CSV table of C-alpha atoms and ligand atoms in Angstrom, one decimal:
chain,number,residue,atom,x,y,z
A,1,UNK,CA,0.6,-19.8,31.0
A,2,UNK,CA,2.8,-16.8,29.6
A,3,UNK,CA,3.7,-18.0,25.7
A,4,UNK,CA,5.9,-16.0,23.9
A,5,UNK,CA,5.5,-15.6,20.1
A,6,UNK,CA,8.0,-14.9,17.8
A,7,UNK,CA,7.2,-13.9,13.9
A,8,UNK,CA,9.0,-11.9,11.7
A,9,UNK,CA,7.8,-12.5,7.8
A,10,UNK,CA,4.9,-12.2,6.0
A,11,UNK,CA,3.8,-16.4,6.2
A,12,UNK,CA,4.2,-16.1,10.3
A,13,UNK,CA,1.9,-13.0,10.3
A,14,UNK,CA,-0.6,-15.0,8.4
A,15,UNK,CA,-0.1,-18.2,10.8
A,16,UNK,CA,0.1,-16.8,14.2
A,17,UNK,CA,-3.5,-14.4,13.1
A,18,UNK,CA,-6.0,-17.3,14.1
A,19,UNK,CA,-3.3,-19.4,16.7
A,20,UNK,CA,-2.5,-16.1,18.8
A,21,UNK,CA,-6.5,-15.2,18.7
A,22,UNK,CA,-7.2,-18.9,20.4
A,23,UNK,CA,-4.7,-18.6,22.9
A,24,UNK,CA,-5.5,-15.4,24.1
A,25,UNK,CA,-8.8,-17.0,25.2
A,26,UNK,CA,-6.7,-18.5,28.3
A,27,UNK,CA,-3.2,-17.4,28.5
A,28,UNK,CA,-1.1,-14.5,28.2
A,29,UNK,CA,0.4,-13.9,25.1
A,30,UNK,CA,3.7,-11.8,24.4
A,31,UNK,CA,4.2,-11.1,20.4
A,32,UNK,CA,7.5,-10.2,19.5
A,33,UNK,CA,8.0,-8.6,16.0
A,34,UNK,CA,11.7,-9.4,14.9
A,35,UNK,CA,11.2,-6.7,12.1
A,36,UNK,CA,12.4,-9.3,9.2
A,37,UNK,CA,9.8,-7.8,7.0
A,38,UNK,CA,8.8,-4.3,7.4
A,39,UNK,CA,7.7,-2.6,4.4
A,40,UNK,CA,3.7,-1.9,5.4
A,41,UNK,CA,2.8,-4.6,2.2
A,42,UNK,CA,4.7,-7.1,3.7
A,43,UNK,CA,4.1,-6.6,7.5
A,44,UNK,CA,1.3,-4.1,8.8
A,45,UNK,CA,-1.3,-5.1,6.1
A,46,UNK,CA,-1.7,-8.2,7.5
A,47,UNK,CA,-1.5,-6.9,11.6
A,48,UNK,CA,-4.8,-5.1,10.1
A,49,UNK,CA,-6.3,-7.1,8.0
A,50,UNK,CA,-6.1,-10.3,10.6
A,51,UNK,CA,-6.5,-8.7,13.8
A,52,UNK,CA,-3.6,-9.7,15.3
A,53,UNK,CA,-2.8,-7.5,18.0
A,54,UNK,CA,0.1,-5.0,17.7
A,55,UNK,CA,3.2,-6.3,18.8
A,56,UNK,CA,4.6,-5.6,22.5
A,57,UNK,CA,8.5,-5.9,20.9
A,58,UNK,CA,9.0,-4.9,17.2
A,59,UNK,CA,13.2,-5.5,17.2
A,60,UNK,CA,13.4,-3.4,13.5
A,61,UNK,CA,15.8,-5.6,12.5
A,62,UNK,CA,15.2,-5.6,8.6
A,63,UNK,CA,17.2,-7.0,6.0
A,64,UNK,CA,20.6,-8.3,5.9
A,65,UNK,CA,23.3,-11.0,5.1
A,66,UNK,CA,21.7,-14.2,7.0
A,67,UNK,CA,24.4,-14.3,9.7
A,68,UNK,CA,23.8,-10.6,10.2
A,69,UNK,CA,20.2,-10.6,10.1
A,70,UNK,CA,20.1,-13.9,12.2
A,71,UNK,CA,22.9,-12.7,14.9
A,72,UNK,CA,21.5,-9.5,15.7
A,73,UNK,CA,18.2,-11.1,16.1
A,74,UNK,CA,19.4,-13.9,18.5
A,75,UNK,CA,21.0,-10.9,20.5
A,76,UNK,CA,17.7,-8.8,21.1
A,77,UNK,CA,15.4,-11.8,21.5
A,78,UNK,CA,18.1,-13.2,24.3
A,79,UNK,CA,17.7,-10.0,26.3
A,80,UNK,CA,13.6,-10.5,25.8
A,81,UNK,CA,13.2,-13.6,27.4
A,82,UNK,CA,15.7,-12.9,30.0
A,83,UNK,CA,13.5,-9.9,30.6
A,84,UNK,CA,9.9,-11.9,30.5
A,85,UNK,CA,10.8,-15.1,31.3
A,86,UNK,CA,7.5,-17.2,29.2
A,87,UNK,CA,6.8,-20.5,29.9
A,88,UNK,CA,7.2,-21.5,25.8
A,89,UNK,CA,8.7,-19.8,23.5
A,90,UNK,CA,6.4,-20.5,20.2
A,91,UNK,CA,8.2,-20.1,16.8
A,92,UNK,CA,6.4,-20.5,13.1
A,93,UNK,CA,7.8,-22.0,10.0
A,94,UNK,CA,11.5,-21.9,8.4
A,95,UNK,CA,12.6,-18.3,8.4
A,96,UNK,CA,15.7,-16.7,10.1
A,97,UNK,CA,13.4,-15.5,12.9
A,98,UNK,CA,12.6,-18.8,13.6
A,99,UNK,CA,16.1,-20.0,13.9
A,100,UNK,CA,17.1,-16.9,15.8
A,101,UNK,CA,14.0,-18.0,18.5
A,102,UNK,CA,14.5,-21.2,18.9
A,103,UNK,CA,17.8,-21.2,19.4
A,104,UNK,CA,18.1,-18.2,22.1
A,105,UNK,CA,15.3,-20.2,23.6
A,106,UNK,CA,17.0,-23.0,24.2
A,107,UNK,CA,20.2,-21.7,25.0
A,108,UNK,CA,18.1,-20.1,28.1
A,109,UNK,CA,16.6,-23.5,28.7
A,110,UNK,CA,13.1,-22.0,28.3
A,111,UNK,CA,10.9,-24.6,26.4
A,112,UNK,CA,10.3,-24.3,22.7
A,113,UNK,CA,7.0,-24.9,20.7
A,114,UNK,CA,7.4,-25.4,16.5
A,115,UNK,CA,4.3,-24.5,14.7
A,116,UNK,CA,4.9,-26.4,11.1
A,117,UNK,CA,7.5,-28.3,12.5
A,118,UNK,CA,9.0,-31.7,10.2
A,119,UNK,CA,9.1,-30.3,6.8
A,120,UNK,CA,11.7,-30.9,4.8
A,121,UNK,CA,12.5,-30.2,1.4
A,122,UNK,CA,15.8,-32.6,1.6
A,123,UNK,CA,17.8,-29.5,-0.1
A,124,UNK,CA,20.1,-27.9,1.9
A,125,UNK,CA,20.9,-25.4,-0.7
A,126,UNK,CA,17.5,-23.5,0.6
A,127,UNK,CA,18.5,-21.8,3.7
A,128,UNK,CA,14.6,-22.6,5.2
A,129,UNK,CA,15.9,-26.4,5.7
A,130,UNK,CA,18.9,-25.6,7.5
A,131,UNK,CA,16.6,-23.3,9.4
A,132,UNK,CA,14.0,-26.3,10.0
A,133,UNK,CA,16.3,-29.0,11.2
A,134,UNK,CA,17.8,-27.2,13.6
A,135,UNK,CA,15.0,-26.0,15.1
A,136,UNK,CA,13.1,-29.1,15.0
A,137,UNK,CA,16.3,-30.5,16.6
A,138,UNK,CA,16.0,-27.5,19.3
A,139,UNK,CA,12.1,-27.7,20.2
A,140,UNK,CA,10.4,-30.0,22.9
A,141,UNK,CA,6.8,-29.9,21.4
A,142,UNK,CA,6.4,-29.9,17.4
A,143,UNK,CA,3.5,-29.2,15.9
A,144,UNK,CA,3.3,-30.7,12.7
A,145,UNK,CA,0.6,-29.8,9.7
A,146,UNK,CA,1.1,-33.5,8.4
A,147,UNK,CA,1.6,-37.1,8.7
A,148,UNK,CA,4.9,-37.0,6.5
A,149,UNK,CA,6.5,-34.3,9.0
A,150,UNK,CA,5.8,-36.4,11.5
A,151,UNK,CA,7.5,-39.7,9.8
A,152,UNK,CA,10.5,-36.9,8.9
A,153,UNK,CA,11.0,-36.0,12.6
A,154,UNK,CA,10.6,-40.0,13.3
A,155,UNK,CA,13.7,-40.9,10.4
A,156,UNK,CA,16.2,-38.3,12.3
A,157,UNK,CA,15.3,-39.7,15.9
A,158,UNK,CA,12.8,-37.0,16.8
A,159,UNK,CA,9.6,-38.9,18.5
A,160,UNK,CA,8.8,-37.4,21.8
A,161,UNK,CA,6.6,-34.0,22.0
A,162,UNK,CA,6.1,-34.6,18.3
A,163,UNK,CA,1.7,-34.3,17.2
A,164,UNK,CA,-0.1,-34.4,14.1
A,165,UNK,CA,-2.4,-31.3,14.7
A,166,UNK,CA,-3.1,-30.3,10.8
A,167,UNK,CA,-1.7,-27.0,9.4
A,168,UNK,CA,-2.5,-23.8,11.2
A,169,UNK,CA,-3.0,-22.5,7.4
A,170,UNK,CA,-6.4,-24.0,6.8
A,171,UNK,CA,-7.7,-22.6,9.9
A,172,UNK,CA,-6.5,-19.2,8.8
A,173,UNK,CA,-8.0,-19.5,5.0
A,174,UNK,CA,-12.1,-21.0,6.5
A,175,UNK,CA,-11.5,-18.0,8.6
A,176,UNK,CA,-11.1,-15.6,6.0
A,177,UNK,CA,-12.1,-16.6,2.7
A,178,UNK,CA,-15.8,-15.7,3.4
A,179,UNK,CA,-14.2,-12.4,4.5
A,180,UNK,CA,-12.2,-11.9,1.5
A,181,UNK,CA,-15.4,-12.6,-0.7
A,182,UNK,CA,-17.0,-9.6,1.2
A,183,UNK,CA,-14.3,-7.3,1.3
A,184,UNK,CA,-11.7,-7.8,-1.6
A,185,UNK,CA,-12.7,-6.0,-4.5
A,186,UNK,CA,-9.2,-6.5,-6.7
A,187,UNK,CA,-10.9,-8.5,-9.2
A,188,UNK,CA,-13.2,-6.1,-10.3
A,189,UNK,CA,-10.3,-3.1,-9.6
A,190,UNK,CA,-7.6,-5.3,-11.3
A,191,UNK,CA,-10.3,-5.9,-14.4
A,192,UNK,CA,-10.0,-9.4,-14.1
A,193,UNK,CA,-12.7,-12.4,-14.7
A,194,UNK,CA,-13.0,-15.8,-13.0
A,195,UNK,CA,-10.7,-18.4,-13.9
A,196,UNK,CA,-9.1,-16.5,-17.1
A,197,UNK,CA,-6.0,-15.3,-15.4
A,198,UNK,CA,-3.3,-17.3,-13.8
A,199,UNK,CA,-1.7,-16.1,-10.4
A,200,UNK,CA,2.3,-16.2,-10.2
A,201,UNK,CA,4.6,-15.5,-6.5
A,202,UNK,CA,8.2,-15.7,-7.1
A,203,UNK,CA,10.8,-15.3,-4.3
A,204,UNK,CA,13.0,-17.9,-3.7
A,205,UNK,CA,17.1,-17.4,-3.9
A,206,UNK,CA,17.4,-19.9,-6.3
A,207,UNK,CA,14.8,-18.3,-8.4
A,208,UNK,CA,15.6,-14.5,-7.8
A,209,UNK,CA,19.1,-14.6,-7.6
A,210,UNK,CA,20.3,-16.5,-10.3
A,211,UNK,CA,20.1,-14.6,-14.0
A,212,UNK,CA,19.5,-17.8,-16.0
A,213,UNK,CA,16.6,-18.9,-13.9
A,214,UNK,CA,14.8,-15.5,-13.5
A,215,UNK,CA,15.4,-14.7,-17.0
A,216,UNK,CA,13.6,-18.3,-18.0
A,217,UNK,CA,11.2,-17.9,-15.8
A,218,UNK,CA,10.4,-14.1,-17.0
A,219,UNK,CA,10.3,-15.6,-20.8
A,220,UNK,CA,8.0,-18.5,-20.2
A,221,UNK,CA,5.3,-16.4,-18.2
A,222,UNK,CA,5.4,-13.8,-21.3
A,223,UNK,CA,4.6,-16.8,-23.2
A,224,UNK,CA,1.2,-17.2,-21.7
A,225,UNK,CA,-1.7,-17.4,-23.3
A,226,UNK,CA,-3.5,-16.2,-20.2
A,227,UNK,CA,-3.1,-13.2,-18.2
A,228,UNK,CA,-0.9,-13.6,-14.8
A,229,UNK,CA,-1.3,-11.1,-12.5
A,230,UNK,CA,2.2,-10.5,-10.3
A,231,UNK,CA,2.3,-9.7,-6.9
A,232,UNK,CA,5.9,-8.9,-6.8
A,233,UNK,CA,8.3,-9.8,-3.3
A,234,UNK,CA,10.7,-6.9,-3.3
A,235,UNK,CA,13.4,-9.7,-3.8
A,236,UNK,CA,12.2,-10.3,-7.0
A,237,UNK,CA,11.8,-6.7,-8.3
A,238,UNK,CA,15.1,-6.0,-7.2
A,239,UNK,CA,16.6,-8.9,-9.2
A,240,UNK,CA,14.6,-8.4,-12.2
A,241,UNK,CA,16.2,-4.3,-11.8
A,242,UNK,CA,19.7,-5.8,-11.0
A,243,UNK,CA,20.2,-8.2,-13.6
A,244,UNK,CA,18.6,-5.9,-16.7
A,245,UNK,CA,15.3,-7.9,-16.8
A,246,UNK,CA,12.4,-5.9,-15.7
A,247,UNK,CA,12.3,-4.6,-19.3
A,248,UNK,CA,11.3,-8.0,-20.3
A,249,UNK,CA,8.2,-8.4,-19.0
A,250,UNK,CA,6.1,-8.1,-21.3
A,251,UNK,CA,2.2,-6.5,-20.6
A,252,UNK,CA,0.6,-9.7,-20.4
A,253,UNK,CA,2.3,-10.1,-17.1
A,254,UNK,CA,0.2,-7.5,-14.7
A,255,UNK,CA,2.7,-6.8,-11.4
A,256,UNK,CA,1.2,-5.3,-8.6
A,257,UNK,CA,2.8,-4.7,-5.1
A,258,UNK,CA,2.0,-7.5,-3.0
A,259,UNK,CA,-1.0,-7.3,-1.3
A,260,UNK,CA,-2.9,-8.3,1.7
A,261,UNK,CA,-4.1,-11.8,2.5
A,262,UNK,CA,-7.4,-10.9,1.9
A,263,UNK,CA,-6.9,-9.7,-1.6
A,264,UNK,CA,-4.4,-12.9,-2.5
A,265,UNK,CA,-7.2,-15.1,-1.1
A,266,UNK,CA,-9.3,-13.6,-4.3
A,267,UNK,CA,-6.6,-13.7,-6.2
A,268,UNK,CA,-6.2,-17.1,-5.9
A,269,UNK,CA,-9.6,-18.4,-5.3
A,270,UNK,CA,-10.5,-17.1,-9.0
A,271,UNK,CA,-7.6,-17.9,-10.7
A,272,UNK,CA,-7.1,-20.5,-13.0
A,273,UNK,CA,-4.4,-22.0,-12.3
A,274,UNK,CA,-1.2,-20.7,-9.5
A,275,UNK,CA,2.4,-20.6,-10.7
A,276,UNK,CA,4.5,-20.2,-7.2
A,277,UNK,CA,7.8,-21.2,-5.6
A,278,UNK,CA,6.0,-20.2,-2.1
A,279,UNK,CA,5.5,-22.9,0.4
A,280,UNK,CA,2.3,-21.5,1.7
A,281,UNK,CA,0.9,-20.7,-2.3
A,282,UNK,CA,1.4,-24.1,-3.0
A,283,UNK,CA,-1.1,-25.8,0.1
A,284,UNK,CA,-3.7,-22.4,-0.8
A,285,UNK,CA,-3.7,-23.7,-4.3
A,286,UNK,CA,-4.3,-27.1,-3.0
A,287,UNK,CA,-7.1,-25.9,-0.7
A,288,UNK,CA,-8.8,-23.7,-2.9
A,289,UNK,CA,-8.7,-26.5,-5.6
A,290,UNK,CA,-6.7,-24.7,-8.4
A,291,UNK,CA,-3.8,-26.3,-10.3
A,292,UNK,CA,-0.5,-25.3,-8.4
A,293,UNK,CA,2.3,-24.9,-10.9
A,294,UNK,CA,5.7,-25.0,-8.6
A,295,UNK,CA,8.8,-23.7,-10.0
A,296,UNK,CA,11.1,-25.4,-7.7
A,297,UNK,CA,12.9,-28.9,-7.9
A,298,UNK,CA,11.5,-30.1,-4.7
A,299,UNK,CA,9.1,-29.3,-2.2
A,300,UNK,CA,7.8,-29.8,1.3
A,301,UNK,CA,4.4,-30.3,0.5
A,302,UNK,CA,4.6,-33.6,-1.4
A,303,UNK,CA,0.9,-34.1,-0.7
A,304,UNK,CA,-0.2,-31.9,-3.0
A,305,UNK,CA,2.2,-33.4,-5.7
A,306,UNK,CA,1.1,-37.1,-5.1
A,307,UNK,CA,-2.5,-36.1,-5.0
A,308,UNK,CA,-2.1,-34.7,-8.6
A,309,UNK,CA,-2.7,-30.8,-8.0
A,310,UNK,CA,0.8,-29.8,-7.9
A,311,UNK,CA,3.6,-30.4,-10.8
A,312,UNK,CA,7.6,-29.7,-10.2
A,313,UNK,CA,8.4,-27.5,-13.2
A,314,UNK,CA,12.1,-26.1,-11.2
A,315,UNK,CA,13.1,-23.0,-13.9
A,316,UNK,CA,12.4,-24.4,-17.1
A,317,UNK,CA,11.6,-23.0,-19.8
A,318,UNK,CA,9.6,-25.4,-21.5
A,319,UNK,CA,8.6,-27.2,-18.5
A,320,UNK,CA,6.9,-24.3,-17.3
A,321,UNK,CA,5.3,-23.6,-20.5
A,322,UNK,CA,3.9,-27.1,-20.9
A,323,UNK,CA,2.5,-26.8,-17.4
A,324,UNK,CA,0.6,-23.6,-17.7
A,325,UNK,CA,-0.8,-24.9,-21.3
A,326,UNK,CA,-1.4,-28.5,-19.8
A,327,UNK,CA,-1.4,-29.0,-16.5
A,328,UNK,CA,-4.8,-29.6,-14.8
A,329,UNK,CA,-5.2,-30.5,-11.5
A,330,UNK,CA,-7.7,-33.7,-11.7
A,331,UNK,CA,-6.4,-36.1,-8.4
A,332,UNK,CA,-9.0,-37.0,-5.6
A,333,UNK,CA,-8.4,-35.2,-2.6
A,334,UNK,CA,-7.9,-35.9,1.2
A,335,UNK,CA,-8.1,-34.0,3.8
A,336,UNK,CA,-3.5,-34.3,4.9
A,337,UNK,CA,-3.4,-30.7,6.0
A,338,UNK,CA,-6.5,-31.5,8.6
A,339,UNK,CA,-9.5,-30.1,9.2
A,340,UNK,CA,-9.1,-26.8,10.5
A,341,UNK,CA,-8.6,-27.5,13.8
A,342,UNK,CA,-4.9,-27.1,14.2
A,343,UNK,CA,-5.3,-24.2,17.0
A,344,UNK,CA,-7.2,-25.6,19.0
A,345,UNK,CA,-5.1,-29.3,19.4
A,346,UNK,CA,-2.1,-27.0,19.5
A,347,UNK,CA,-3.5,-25.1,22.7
A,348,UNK,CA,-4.9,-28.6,24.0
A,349,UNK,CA,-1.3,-30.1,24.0
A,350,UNK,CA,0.5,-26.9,25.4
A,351,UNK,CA,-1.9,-26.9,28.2
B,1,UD1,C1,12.0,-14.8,3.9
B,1,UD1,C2,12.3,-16.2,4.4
B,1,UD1,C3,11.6,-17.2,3.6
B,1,UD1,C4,10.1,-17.0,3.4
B,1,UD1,C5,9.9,-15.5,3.0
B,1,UD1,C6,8.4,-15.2,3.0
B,1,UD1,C7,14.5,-16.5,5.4
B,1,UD1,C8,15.9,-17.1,5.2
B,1,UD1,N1,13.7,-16.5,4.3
B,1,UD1,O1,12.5,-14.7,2.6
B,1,UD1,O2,11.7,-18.5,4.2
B,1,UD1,O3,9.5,-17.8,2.5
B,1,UD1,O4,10.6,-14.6,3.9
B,1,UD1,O5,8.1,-14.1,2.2
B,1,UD1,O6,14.2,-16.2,6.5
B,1,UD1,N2,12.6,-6.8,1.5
B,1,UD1,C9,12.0,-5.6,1.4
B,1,UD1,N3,11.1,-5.3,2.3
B,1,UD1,C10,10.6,-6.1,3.2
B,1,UD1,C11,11.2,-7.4,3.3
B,1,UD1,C12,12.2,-7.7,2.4
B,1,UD1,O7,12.4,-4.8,0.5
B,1,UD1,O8,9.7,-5.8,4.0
B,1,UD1,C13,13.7,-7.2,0.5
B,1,UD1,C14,15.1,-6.8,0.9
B,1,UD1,O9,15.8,-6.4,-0.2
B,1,UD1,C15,15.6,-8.1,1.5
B,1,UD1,C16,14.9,-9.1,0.6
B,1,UD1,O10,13.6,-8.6,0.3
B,1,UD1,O11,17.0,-8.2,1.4
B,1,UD1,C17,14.8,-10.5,1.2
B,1,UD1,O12,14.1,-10.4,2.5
B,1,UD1,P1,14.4,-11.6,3.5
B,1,UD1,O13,13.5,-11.4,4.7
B,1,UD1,O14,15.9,-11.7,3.8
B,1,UD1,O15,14.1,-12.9,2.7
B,1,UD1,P2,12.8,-13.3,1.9
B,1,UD1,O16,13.2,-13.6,0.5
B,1,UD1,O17,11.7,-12.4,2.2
B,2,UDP,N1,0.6,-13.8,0.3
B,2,UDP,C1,0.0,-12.6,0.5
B,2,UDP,N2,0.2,-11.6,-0.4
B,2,UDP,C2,1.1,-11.7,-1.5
B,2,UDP,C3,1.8,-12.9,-1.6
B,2,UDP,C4,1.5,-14.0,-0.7
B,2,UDP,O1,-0.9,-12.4,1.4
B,2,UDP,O2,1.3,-10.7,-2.2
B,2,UDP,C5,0.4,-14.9,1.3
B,2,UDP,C6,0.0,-16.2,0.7
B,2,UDP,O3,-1.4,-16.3,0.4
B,2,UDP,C7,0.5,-17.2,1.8
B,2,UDP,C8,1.7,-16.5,2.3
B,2,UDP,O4,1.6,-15.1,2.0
B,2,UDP,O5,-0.5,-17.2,2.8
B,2,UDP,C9,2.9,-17.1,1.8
B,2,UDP,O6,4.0,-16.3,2.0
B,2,UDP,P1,5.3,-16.4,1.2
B,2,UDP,O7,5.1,-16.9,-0.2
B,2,UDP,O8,5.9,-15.0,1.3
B,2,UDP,O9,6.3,-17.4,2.0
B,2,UDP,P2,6.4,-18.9,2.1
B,2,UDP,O10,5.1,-19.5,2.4
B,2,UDP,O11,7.0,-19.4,0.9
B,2,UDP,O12,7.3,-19.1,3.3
């Protein structure tokens, strides 16, 4: 089979590492680049790190408004799959590259795979839900990390081609968490000692973008009485600039660039507990049993709320401060996101 892979930002780079290495054992993969992220921390880092082969199309797209950045996308993928014709068209997550995918895969009646498909966050005020409906409502096989996906697809009508495979994610952390113990060496660089820090990841809109939010968020992480090491999205360092608030933090708060998977997989291993508005953070933090601290009003991953490892704290001031003084992550755990075979039931059902 010729599949065609689409990935754009840093989460897809992360997901498609250990799905594109198991279907390269029988099929012919094309990897097309959309260029969404591009800065060598956000992008190349992980092509490196993970092995994943260098991209046949990188379409340099970069940043932009979302119809911009989506429209110009949908118009050089369109002229891709004229041009190489795949049997599926395979698209990861929520992100604007998705949508752009899926939907000039569909348009050219070429068959679309979802990895991660079913989440929902039931916000549409996050521009990733808009994103997932429509291309849950675009693809013919979904591939979905969990049994709640599956029961969202099955409340908006969405039952054929829909499977339960677990969440690539786990494959790609047991593949390289033994790795990162080998290779990462940013605790010892970064002065930092097991389980006396706190990891925060910060780049959602309604964080980033909004002054109050960013500036409460800012105050309550100076108020820790643990360190918190930063890897900083460009998003969020350009807020913090824009709105007059990188003065603020304070020098408990230690921001770094971000940083390869392998060093965030140390990061977070060692930490004590994870403050995060990332999707992905919050089922590492899960994984890696350390207390998730979420600063969002909703989230997709309800399993790890339910289970007791992950609190709602949205931008609050206090709530976030209670949480990092409190909150401990004591629930018994299951094993929703699989078992690390999400690859290989994916390739079973496309074949
Ligand atoms: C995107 C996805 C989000 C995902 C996140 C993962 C959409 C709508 N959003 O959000 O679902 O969780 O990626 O990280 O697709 N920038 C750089 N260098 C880069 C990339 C971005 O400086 O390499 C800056 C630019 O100022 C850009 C901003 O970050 O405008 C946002 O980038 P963008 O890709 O639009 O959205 P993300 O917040 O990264
Ligand atoms: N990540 C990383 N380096 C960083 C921050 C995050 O490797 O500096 C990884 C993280 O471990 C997870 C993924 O990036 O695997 C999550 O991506 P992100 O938070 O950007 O997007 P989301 O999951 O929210 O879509």
């Amino acid at each position: 089979m010729k599949i065609l892979s689409i990935i754009g930002a840093r989460p897809q780079f992360i997901k498609c590492a250990p799905l594109s290495r198991k279907l390269r054992q029988n099929h012919e993969e094309i990897l097309l680049h959309t260029g969404q992220h591009y800065d060598s921390n956000m992008s190349d880092v992980f092509f490196r790190e993970l092995d994943i082969p260098e991209p046949d199309y990188n379409l340099g797209i970069g940043s932009g408004l979302h119809g911009e950045q989506t429209g110009r996308m949908l118009f050089e993928i369109e002229k891709l799959l004229i041009k190489e014709q795949p049997d599926f068209v395979l698209v990861y997550g929520d992100t604007n590259s998705t949508l752009a995918g899926a939907l000039a895969a569909s348009k050219l009646n070429i068959k679309v795979a979802h990895v991660e498909a079913g989440l929902r966050s039931f916000d549409r005020t996050m521009p990733e839900e808009v994103n997932r409906i429509i291309t849950d409502h675009l693809s013919n096989l979904l591939f979905c990390p969990t049994d709640a996906a599956v029961i969202n697809l099955k409340k908006e009508g969405i039952t054929s081609g829909v499977y339960n495979t677990g969440d690539v994610m786990v494959d790609a952390l047991n593949y390289n968490l033994n790795i990162s113990k080998e290779k990462s060496s940013i605790l010892t660089d970064l002065k930092l000692e097991k389980k006396q820090y706190l990891v925060a990841t910060l780049h959602r809109p309604a964080n980033t973008n909004n002054c109050k939010n960013l500036s409460s968020i800012v105050d309550a992480l100076c108020n820790s009485r643990w360190p918190i090491v930063f890897p900083m999205h460009p998003r969020t360092k350009k807020y913090l600039k824009e709105y007059g608030l990188w003065n603020k933090l304070c020098e408990n708060v230690k921001v770094i660039s971000p940083v390869g998977y392998l060093d965030m997989l140390s990061l977070m291993a060692n930490s004590k507990k994870i403050l995060t508005d990332s999707g992905g953070v919050q089922k590492e933090a899960y994984m890696l049993d350390v207390p998730c601290i979420t600063m969002r009003e909703n989230t997709e991953w309800v399993e790890t709320v339910e289970d007791g490892w992950n609190v709602l704290v949205g931008a609050d001031y206090e709530a976030i401060t209670d949480a990092i003084d409190g909150f401990e992550g004591i629930g018994i755990k299951g094993s929703v996101f699989g078992c690390g075979n999400a690859c290989r039931k994916i390739c079973d059902v496309l074949e």
